[in-house]
Amino acid sequence: MAKTKIAVLISGRGSNMQALVEAAKAEDYPAEIVLVASNNPDAPGLEFAEAAGIDTEVIDHRDYDDRQAFETALDQTIKLYNTRFVCLAGFMRILTPWFTERWRDLLINIHPSLLPAFKGLHTHERALEAGVRIHGCTVHYVRPEMDDGPIIGQAAVPVLPGDTPDVLAARVLEAEHKLYPQCVALACSGKARVAGERVRLQAREFGAELLMNPHD
Ligand code: GRF
């Protein structure tokens, strides 16, 4: 089976990128990560990618006069690798409509909340402040508006008494590492296509049981 080539963009730790790299080691995984690119030369995730034998590129946004020049360089670099999809994994630059439209339905993001709730930063603090009982993460196709776009998948975790933002973040991150590879696989195998700004899934539901918290 020919694997779909993907690029992963990171800015930091890169644990979601690592989860994708690990998943892609399976022979039957439909995607192959051929490029890990970062806007941050010091992103710790770059070392992991290099050690895994994956090509890395740094496109430091500080080297460019404006967003357009940065995004043009990013786009050109990615194109050299002939990737079909681009996955954002903790990529901390806002992308303009020029870039997101060029990669429409081919650009995927993971966000640490159950969208459309808690777009933006500090999602775990905000979830705790709001007193929600269920929190989680979302994988979606990217649209020009931040943290917006057709949803491929979501994973929910309970918010538990005594949770701090860090404890909750760790619980969500564990779910992210399961959800992202699953959703990228669906996209790469053509089982999560966009139709009318919704994702039409051709896949088994992950689970149909009621998700309830607290239960008792
Ligand atoms: C993750 O929580 C992801 O959802 C968000 O940024 C964080 C990146 O973590 N977009 P990592 O770099 O993948 O470890």
Short mmCIF file of C-alpha atoms and ligand atoms in Angstrom, two decimals, residues 8-19 44-45 88-92 109-113 120-121 123-124 136-138 147 169 172-173 176-177 180, ligand 1:
data_model
loop_
_atom_site.label_atom_id
_atom_site.label_comp_id
_atom_site.label_asym_id
_atom_site.label_seq_id
_atom_site.Cartn_x
_atom_site.Cartn_y
_atom_site.Cartn_z
CA VAL A 8 4.05 18.01 10.47
CA LEU A 9 4.57 21.59 11.68
CA ILE A 10 5.68 22.16 15.25
CA SER A 11 6.89 25.02 17.41
CA GLY A 12 7.84 23.24 20.61
CA ARG A 13 7.79 19.93 22.42
CA GLY A 14 6.21 18.01 19.59
CA SER A 15 4.58 15.21 21.55
CA ASN A 16 1.69 15.01 19.07
CA MET A 17 4.18 14.82 16.24
CA GLN A 18 5.85 11.97 18.11
CA ALA A 19 2.51 10.19 18.43
CA PRO A 44 12.71 20.24 21.23
CA GLY A 45 10.62 18.14 18.84
CA LEU A 88 -0.25 21.29 12.71
CA ALA A 89 0.97 19.92 16.03
CA GLY A 90 1.52 22.73 18.47
CA PHE A 91 2.45 25.14 15.68
CA MET A 92 2.24 28.53 17.37
CA ASN A 109 -4.98 20.89 13.38
CA ILE A 110 -5.32 19.52 16.88
CA HIS A 111 -6.75 21.80 19.52
CA PRO A 112 -6.91 21.05 23.25
CA SER A 113 -10.62 21.62 23.82
CA GLY A 120 -7.47 30.09 21.58
CA LEU A 121 -4.96 29.71 24.39
CA THR A 123 -7.95 26.14 27.31
CA HIS A 124 -7.47 24.04 30.44
CA GLY A 136 -11.14 17.17 25.66
CA CYS A 137 -9.55 17.75 22.31
CA THR A 138 -10.55 18.20 18.68
CA ASP A 147 -9.49 27.06 15.76
CA ALA A 169 -3.75 19.21 30.45
CA VAL A 172 -6.20 15.76 27.62
CA LEU A 173 -2.74 15.28 26.09
CA GLU A 176 -4.67 13.87 21.95
CA HIS A 177 -2.00 11.25 21.33
CA TYR A 180 -4.59 12.65 16.29
C1 GRF B 1 -1.16 20.40 22.28
O1 GRF B 1 -1.95 20.48 23.44
C2 GRF B 1 -1.98 20.73 21.05
O2 GRF B 1 -3.30 20.35 21.15
C3 GRF B 1 -1.87 22.23 21.03
O3 GRF B 1 -0.58 22.54 21.47
C4 GRF B 1 -0.08 21.47 22.26
C5 GRF B 1 1.17 21.01 21.61
O4 GRF B 1 1.82 20.00 22.32
N1 GRF B 1 -2.22 22.72 19.71
P1 GRF B 1 2.94 19.14 21.60
O5 GRF B 1 3.97 20.13 21.05
O6 GRF B 1 2.30 18.33 20.54
O7 GRF B 1 3.54 18.30 22.70
#
